[in-house]
mmCIF file of C-alpha atoms in Angstrom:
data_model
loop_
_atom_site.group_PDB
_atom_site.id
_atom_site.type_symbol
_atom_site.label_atom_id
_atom_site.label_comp_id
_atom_site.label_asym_id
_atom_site.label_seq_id
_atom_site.Cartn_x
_atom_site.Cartn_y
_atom_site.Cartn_z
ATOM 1 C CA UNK A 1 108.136 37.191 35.813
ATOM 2 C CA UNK A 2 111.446 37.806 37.976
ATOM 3 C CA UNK A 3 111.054 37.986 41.901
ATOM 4 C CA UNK A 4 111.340 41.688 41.992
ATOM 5 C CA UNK A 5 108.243 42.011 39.784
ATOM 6 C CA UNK A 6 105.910 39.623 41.391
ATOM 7 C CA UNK A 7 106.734 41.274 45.170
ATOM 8 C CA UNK A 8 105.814 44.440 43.483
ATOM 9 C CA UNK A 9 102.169 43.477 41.658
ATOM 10 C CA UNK A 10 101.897 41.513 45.143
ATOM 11 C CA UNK A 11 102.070 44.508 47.522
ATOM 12 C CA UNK A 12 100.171 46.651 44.734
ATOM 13 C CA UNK A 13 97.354 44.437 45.212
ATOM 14 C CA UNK A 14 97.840 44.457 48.916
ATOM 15 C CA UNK A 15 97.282 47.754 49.079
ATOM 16 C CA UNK A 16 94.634 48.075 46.331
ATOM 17 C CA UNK A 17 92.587 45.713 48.625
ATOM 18 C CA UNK A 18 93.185 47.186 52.118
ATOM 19 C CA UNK A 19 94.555 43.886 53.185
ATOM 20 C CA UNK A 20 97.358 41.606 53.425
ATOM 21 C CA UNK A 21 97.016 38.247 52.304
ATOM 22 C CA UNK A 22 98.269 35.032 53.129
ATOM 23 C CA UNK A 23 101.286 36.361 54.910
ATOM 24 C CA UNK A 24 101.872 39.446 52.700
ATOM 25 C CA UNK A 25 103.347 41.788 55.377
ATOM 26 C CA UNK A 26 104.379 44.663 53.271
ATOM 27 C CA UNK A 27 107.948 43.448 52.912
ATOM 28 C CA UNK A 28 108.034 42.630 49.675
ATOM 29 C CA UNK A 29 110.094 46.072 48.638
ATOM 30 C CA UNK A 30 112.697 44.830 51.033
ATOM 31 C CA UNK A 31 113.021 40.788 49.267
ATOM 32 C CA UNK A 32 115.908 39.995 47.675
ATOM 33 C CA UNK A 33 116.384 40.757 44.339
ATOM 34 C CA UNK A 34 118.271 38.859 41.288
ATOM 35 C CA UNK A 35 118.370 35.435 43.504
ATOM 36 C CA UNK A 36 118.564 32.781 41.066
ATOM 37 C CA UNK A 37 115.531 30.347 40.535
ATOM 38 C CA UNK A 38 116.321 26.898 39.661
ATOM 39 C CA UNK A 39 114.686 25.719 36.678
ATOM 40 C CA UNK A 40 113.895 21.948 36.401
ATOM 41 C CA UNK A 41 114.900 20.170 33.119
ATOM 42 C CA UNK A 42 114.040 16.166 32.246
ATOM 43 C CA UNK A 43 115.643 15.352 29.237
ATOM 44 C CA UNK A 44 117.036 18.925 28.408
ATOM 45 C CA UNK A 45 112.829 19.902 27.914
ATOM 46 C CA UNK A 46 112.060 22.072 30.540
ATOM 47 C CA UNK A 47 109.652 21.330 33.339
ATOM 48 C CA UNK A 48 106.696 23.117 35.472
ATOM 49 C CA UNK A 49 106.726 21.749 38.853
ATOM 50 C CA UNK A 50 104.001 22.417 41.048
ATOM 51 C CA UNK A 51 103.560 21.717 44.829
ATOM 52 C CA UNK A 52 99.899 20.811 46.192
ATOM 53 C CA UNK A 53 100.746 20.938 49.306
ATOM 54 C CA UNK A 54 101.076 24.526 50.809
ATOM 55 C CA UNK A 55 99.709 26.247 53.976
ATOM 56 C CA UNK A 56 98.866 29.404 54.492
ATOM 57 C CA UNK A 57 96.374 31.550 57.092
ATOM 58 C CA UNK A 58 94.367 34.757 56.732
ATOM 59 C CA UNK A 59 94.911 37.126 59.544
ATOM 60 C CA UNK A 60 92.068 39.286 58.359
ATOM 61 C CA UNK A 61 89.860 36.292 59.475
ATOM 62 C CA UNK A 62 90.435 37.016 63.251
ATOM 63 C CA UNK A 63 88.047 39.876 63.219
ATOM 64 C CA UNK A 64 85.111 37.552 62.095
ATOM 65 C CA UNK A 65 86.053 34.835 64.842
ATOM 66 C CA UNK A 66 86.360 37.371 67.467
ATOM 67 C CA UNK A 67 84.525 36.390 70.547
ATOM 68 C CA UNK A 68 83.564 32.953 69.236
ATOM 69 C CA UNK A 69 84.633 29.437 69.896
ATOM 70 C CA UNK A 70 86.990 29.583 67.047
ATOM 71 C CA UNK A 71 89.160 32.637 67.668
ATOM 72 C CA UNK A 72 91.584 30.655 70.051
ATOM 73 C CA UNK A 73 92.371 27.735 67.127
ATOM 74 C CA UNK A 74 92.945 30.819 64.716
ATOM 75 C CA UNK A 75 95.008 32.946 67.141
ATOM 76 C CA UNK A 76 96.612 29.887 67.526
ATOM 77 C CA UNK A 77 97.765 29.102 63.899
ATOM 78 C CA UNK A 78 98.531 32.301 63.457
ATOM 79 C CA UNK A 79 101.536 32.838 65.729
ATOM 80 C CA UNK A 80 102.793 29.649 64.391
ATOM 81 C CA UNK A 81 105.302 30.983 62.105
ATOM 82 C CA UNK A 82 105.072 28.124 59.910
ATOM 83 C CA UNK A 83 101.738 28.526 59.647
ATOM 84 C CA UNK A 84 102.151 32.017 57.953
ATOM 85 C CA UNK A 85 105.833 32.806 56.100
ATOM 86 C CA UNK A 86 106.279 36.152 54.433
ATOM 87 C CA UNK A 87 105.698 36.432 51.470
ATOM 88 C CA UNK A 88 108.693 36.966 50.276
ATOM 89 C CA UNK A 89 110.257 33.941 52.079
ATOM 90 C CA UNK A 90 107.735 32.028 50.528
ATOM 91 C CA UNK A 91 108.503 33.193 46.907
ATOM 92 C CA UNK A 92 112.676 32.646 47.875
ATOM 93 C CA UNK A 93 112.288 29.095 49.071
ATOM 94 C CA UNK A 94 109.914 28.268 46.329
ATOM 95 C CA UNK A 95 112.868 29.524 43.569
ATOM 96 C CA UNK A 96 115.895 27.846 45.337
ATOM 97 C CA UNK A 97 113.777 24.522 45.282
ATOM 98 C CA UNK A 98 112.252 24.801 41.190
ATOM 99 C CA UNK A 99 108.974 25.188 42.712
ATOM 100 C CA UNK A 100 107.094 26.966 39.933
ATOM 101 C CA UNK A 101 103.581 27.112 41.099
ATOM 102 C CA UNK A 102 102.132 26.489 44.619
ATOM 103 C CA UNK A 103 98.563 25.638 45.540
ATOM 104 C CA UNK A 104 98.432 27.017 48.570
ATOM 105 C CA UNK A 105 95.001 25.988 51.196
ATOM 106 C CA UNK A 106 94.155 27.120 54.530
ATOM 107 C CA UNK A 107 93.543 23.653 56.757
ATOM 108 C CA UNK A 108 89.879 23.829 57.873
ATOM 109 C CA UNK A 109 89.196 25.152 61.671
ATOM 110 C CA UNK A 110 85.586 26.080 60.979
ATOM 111 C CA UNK A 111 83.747 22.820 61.465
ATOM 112 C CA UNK A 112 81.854 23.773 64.468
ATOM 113 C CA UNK A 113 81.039 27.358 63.435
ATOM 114 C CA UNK A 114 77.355 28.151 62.614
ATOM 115 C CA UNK A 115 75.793 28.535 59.320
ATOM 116 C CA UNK A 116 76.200 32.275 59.329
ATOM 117 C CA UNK A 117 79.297 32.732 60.783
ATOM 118 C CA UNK A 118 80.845 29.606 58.228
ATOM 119 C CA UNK A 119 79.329 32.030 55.574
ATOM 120 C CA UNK A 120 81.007 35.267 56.363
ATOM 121 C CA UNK A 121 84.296 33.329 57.473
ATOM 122 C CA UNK A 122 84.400 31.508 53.953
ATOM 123 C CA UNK A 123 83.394 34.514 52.019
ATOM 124 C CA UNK A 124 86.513 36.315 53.083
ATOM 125 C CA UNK A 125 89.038 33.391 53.213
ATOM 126 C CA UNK A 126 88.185 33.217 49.264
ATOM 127 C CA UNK A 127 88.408 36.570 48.569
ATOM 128 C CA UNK A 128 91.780 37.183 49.794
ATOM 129 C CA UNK A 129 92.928 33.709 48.044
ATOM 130 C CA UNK A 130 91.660 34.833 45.275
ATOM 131 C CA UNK A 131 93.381 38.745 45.299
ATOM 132 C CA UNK A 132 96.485 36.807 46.512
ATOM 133 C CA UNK A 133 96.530 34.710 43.591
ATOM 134 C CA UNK A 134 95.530 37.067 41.113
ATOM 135 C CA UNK A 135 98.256 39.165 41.994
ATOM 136 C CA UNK A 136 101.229 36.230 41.532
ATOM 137 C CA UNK A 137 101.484 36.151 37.994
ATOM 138 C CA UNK A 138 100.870 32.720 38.125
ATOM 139 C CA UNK A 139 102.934 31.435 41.018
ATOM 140 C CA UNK A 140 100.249 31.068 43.167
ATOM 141 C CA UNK A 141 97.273 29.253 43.234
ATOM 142 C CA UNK A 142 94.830 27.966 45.976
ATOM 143 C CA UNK A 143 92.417 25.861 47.570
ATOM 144 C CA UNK A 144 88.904 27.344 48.063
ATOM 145 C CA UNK A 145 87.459 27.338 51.736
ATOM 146 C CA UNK A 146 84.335 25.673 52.543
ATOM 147 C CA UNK A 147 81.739 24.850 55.197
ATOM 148 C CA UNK A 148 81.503 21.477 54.579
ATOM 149 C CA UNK A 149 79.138 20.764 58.100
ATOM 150 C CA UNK A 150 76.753 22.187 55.824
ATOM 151 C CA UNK A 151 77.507 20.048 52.581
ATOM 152 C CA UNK A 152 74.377 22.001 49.991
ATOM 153 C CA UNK A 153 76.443 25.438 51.355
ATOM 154 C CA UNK A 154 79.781 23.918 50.605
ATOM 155 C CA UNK A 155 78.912 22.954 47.217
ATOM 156 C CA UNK A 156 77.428 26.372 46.969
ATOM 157 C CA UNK A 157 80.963 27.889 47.956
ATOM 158 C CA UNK A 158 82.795 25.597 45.744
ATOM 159 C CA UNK A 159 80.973 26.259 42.352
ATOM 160 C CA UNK A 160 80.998 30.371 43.047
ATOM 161 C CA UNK A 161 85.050 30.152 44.437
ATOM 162 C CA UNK A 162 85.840 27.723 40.967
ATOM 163 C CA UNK A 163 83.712 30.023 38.254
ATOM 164 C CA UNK A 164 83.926 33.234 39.689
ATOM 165 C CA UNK A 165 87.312 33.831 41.809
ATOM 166 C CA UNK A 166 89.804 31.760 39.880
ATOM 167 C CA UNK A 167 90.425 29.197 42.760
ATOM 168 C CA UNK A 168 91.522 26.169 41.459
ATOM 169 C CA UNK A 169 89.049 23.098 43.929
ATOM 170 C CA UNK A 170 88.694 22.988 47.933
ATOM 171 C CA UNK A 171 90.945 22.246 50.934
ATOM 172 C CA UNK A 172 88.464 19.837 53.388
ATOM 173 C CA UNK A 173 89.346 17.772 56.974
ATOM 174 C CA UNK A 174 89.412 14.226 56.933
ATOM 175 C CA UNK A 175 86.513 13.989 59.085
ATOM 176 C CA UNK A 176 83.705 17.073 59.799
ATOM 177 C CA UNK A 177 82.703 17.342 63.833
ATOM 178 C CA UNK A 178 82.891 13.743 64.065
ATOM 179 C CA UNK A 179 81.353 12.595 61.127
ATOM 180 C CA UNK A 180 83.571 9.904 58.559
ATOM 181 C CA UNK A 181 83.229 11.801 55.073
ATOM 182 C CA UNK A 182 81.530 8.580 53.562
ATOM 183 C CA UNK A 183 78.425 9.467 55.352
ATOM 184 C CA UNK A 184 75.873 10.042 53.072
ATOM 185 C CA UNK A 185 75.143 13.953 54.597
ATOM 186 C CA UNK A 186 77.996 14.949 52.148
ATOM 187 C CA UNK A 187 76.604 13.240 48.816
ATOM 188 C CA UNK A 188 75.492 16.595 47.873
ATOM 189 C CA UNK A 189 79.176 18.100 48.332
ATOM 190 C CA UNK A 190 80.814 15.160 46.800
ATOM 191 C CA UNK A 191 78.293 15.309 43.712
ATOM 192 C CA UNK A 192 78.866 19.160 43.018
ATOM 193 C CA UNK A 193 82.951 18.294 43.515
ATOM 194 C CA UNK A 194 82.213 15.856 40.689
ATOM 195 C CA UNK A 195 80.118 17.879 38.319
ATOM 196 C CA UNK A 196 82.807 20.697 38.475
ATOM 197 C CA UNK A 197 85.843 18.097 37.901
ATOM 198 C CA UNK A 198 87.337 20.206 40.770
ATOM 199 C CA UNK A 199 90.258 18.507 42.966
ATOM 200 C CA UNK A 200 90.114 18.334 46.478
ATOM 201 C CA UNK A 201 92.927 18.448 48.711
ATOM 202 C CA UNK A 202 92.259 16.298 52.212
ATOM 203 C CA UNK A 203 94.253 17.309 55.210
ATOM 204 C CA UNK A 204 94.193 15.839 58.595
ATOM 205 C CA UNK A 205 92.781 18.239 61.478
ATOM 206 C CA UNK A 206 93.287 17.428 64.904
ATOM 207 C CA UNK A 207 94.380 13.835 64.288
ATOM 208 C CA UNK A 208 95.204 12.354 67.967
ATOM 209 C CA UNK A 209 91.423 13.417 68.897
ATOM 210 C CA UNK A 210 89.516 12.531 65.746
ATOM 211 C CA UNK A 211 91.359 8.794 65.373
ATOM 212 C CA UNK A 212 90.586 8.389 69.121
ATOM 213 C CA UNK A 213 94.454 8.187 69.761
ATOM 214 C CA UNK A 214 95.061 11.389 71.917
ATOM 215 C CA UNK A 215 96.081 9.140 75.628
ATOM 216 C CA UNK A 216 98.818 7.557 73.342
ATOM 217 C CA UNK A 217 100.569 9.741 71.651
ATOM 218 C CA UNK A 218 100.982 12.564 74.014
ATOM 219 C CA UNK A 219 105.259 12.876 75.204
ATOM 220 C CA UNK A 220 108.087 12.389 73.050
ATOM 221 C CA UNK A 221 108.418 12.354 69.439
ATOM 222 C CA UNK A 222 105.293 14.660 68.509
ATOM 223 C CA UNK A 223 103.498 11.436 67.797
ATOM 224 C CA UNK A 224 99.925 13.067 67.613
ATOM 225 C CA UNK A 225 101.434 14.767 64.113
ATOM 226 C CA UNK A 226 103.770 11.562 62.831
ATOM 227 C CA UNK A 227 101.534 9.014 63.582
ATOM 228 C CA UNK A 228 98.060 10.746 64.190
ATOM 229 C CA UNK A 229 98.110 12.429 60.585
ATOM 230 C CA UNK A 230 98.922 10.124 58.680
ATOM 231 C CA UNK A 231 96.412 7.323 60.245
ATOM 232 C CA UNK A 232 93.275 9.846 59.967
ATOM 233 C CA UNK A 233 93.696 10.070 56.291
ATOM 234 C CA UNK A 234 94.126 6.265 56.113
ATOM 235 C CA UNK A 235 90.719 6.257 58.105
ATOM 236 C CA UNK A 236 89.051 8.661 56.067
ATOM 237 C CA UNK A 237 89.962 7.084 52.723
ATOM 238 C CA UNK A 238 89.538 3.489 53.743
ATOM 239 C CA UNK A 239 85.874 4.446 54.897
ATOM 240 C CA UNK A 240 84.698 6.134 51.950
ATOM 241 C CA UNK A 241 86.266 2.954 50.079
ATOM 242 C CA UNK A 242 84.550 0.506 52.060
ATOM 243 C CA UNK A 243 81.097 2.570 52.392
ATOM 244 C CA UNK A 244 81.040 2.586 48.566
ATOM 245 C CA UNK A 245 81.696 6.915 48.446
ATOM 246 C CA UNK A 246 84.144 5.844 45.332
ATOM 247 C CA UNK A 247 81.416 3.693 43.815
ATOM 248 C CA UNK A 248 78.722 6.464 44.117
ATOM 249 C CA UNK A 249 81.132 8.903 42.803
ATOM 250 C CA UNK A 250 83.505 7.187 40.241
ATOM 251 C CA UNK A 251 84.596 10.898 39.036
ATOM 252 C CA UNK A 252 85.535 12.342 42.061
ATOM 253 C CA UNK A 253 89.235 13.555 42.573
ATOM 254 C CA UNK A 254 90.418 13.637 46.273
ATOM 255 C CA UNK A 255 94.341 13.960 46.721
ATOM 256 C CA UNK A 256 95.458 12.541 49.830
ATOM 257 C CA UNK A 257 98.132 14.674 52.402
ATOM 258 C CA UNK A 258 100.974 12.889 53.036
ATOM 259 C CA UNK A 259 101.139 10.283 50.463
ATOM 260 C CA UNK A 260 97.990 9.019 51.473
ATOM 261 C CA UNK A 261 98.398 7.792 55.106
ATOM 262 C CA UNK A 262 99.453 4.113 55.593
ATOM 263 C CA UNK A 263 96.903 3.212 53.115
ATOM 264 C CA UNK A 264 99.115 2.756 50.267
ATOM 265 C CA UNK A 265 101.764 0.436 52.423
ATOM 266 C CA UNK A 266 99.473 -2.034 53.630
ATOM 267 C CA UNK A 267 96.759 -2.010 51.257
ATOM 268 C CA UNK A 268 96.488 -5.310 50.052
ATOM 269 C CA UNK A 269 95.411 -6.198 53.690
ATOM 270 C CA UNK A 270 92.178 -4.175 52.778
ATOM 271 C CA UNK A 271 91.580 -6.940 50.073
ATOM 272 C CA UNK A 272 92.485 -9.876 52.259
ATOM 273 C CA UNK A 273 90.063 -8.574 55.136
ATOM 274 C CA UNK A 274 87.025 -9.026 52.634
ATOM 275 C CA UNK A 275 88.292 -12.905 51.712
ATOM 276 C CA UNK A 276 89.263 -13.458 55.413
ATOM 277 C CA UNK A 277 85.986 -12.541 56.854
ATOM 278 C CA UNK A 278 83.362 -12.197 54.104
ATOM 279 C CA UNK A 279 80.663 -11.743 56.452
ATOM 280 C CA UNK A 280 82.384 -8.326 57.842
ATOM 281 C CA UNK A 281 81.641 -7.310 53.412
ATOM 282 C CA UNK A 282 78.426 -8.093 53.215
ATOM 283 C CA UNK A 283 76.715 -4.815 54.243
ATOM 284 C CA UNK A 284 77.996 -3.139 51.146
ATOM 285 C CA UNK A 285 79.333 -4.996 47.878
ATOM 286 C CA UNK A 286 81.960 -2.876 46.477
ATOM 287 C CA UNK A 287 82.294 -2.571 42.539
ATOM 288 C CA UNK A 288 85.738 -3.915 42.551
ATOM 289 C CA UNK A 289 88.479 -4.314 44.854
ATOM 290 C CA UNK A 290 89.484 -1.903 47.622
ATOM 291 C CA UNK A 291 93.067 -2.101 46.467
ATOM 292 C CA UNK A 292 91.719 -0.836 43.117
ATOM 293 C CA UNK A 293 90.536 2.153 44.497
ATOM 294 C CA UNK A 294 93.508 3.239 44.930
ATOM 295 C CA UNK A 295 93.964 3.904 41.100
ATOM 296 C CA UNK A 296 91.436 6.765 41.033
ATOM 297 C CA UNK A 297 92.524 8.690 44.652
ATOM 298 C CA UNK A 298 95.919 11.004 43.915
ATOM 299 C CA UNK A 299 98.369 11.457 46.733
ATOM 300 C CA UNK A 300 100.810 13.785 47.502
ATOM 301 C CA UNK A 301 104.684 12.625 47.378
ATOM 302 C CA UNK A 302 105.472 13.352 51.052
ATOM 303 C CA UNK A 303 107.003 9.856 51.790
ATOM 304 C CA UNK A 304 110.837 11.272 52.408
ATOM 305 C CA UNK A 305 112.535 8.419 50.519
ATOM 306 C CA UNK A 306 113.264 6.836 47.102
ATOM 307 C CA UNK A 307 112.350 3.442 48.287
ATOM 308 C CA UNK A 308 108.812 4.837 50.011
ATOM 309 C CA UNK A 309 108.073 7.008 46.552
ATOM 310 C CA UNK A 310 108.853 3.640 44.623
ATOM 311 C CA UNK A 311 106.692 1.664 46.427
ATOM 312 C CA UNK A 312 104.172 4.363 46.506
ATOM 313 C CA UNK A 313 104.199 4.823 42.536
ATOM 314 C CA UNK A 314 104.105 1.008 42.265
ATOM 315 C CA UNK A 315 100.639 1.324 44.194
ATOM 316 C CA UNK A 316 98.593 4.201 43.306
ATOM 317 C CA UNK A 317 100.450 4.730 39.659
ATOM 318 C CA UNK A 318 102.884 7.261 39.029
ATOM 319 C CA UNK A 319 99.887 9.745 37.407
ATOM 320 C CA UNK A 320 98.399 9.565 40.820
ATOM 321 C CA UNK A 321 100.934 11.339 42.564
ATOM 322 C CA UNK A 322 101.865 14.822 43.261
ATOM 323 C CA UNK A 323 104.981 17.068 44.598
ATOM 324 C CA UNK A 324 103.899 18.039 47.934
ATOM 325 C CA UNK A 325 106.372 20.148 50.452
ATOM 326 C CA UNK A 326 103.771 20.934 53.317
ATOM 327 C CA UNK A 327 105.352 24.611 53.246
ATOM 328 C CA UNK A 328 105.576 26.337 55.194
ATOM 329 C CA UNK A 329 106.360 23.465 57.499
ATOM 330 C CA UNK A 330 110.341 22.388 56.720
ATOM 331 C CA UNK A 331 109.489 18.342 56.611
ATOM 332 C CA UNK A 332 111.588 18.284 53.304
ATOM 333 C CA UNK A 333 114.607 20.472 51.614
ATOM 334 C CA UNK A 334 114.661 19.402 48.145
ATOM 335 C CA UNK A 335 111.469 18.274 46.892
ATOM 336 C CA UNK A 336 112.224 18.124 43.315
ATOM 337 C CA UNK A 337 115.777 16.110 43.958
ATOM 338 C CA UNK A 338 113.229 13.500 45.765
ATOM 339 C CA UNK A 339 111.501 12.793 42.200
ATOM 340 C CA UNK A 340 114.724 12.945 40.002
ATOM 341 C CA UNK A 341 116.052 10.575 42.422
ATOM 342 C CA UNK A 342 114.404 7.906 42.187
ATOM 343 C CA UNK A 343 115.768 5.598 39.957
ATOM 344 C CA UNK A 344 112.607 3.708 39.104
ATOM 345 C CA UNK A 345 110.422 6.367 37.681
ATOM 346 C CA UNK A 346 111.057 6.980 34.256
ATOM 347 C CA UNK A 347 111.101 10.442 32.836
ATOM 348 C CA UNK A 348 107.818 9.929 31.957
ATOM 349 C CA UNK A 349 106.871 9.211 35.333
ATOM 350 C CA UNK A 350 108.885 11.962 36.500
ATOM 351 C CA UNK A 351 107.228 14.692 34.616
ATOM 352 C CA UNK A 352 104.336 13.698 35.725
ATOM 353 C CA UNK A 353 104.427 13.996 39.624
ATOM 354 C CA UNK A 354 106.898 17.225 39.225
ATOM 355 C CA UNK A 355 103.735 19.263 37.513
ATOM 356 C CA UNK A 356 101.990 17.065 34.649
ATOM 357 C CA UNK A 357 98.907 15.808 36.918
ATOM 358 C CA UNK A 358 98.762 18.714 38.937
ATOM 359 C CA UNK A 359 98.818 20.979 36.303
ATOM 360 C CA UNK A 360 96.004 19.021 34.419
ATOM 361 C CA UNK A 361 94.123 18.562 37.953
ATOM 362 C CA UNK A 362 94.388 22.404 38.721
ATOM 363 C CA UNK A 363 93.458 23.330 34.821
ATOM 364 C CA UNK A 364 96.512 25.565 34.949
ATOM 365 C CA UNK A 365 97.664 27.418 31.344
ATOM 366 C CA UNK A 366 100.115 25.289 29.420
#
C-alpha cells in the first residue's frame, strides 16, 4: 500500500469513528504523495523492519481526565509535539528510514487513577489503537493500555485488547505508584502476560522521582531523561531478577526501553555481588545466574553506536534485540544504517533485530 492510500483509509476511519487517533489531524489529504520509501535488503532478500519503540497520545482521553489529578500530566504530553506527530509525518519519516511496521504505545500516566476511572480511560485508549491500527494496512501496530495498580483488571484488559481488538501485548511503567514490579501484587498480571505469550514493552515514567534521583539531576544536560531512564529500567529488571519474577515466570516476554538500562553493560557485577557477599543471596535462591537472565528479557537497540550494539548483542543474544527509534522523539536518524553497520552481526543476526523477533514477538503476517 503506497502513502497516498494508507492517509486515505486512515482519515476514512477517522471520520467513520468520530475521532482522531494517535495524532491523525485530518491532514492526511494534504501528505505528500509519490515520496519514495526505502526498502531494506540483506543479501539481495528483502527485509521487514519493524520498530518497537514508538510513542503516541490520545487526545480524546482529555475529556475522561477532566477535572482529575491526571488531566495536567495528559495536557502536558499532549502539547509536547513529540509526544503526538501527524500522522502523516509519522508515515514520511517511517518511509525515508525503511521502517515498515511500527508498534506504537502510549507511556502509562494512569497509575494513580481509581478503578473506575483506569476502566473508562483504558477502554478508550484501546479502542482508538485499535481503529488506528486497523485502518494502516499494516503499518501500524500497538501496545494495549492497562491499569496495572489493579493487576486481576490489567490482565482483564490485556486478554480482551489481544483477542478482541487486534493489539499486539501491553505498554507498562517500570515501577506502579511506588511499587518494584517483582512484588508479588502483579503475579496475576504477569501470569495472564504469560498464558497469552503476549510481549510487553517496559518504559520508564518519571525516572528522577521513582529511582530517588530527582536533587541530582536537575540543571544541565537533561540528566533526569539520560541518566534517570535508563537506571529505572536497570532497577526494575534487576529486581524482578533478583526477587525470582523470571523464575516464577520462565515464559514471560518483557522488552526493555532503551537497550535495557545499564543492565546489559555491567551485568556480570550482578553475578559477582552473589559470590562477593553470599549472605546478601540468601533470601531468595535464584534458578541460575542473574547474568543468565538476561537471555530470556529482549531489549530494544537504542544504544547509538556499533561498539554499544556489539557489546549489547554479545550479552543478551542478537534474537533478543529489537529496532527501537523512540519516535516521535529524534534520539536517532537512521535506525536501520545502525544494524547494517555493525560489522559484527552477521546477516543472520541482522535480520533478526531489523524485524525477525519482533515480527515473531508481535505475531505479525509473514
Amino acid at each position: 500500500m503506497n502513502r497516498r492510500t494508507f492517509l486515505a483509509r486512515a482519515a476514512s476511519a477517522a471520520a467513520a469513528t468520530g475521532c482522531l487517533v494517535c495524532g491523525m489531524r485530518g491532514a492526511f489529504a494534504q501528505a505528500a504523495s509519490g515520496g519514495k520509501r526505502r526498502e531494506v535488503e540483506i543479501d539481495g532478500k528483502r527485509v521487514r523492519v519493524v520498530d518497537i519503540h514508538c510513542h503516541c497520545v490520545i487526545p480524546e482521553a482529555l475529556d475522561v481526565v477532566k477535572g482529575t489529578p491526571l488531566e495536567r500530566r495528559l495536557a502536558g504530553g499532549l502539547k509536547n509535539p513529540y509526544n503526538n506527530p501527524p500522522m502523516e509525518t509519522r508515515i514520511s519519516v517511517m518511509d525515508a528510514q525503511g521502517i515498515d511496521v511500527e508498534a506504537m504505545s502510549i507511556n502509562p500516566f494512569w497509575y494513580g487513577a481509581d478503578r473506575e476511572l483506569a476502566r473508562r480511560l483504558i477502554d478508550l485508549q484501546n479502542e482508538k489503537l485499535s481503529a488506528m491500527t486497523k485502518a494502516s494496512g499494516g503499518r501500524l501496530v500497538a501496545f494495549a493500555s492497562v491499569a496495572l495498580q489493579f493487576p486481576e483488571l490489567a490482565a482483564e484488559q490485556l486478554e480482551h485488547a489481544t483477542k478482541h481488538l487486534g493489539l499486539r501485548g501491553a505498554a507498562i511503567g517500570g515501577t506502579v505508584e511506588g511499587l518494584e514490579l517483582s512484588n508479588r501484587k502483579f503475579d496475576p498480571f504477569w501470569a495472564k502476560a504469560e498464558e497469552l505469550g503476549a510481549l510487553l514493552f517496559m518504559h520508564p515514567q518519571e525516572s528522577a522521582e521513582a529511582t530517588g534521583i530527582a536533587s541530582r539531576v536537575r540543571g544541565n544536560g537533561g540528566l533526569e531523561n539520560v541518566i534517570g531512564n535508563p537506571l529505572e529500567t536497570t532497577i526494575a529488571l534487576s529486581r524482578m531478577i533478583f526477587d525470582g519474577t523470571f523464575d516464577r515466570f520462565p515464559a514471560l516476554r518483557i522488552c526493555g526501553a532503551h537497550g535495557g538500562g545499564y543492565l546489559p553493560s555491567y551485568a556480570d557485577r550482578s553475578d559477582a555481588g552473589c559470590v562477593t557477599f553470599p549472605d546478601r543471596c540468601k533470601e531468595l535462591v535464584l534458578k541460575k545466574k542473574p547474568t543468565e537472565y538476561l537471555r530470556q528479557i529482549y531489549v530494544d537497540s537504542l544504544v547509538f553506536t556499533p561498539e554499544a550494539l556489539r557489546h549489547l548483542a554479545a550479552v543478551v543474544g542478537p534474537g533478543q534485540i529489537m529496532v527501537g527509534t523512540d519516535y516521535g522523539f529524534p534520539w536517532v536518524k537512521d535506525p536501520v544504517g545502525h544494524i547494517l553497520n555493525t560489522p559484527e552481526l552477521s546477516s543472520a543476526d541482522k535480520i533478526a533485530i531489523l524485524g525477525g523477533t519482533a515480527s515473531k514477538l508481535l505475531g505479525l503476517p509473514a
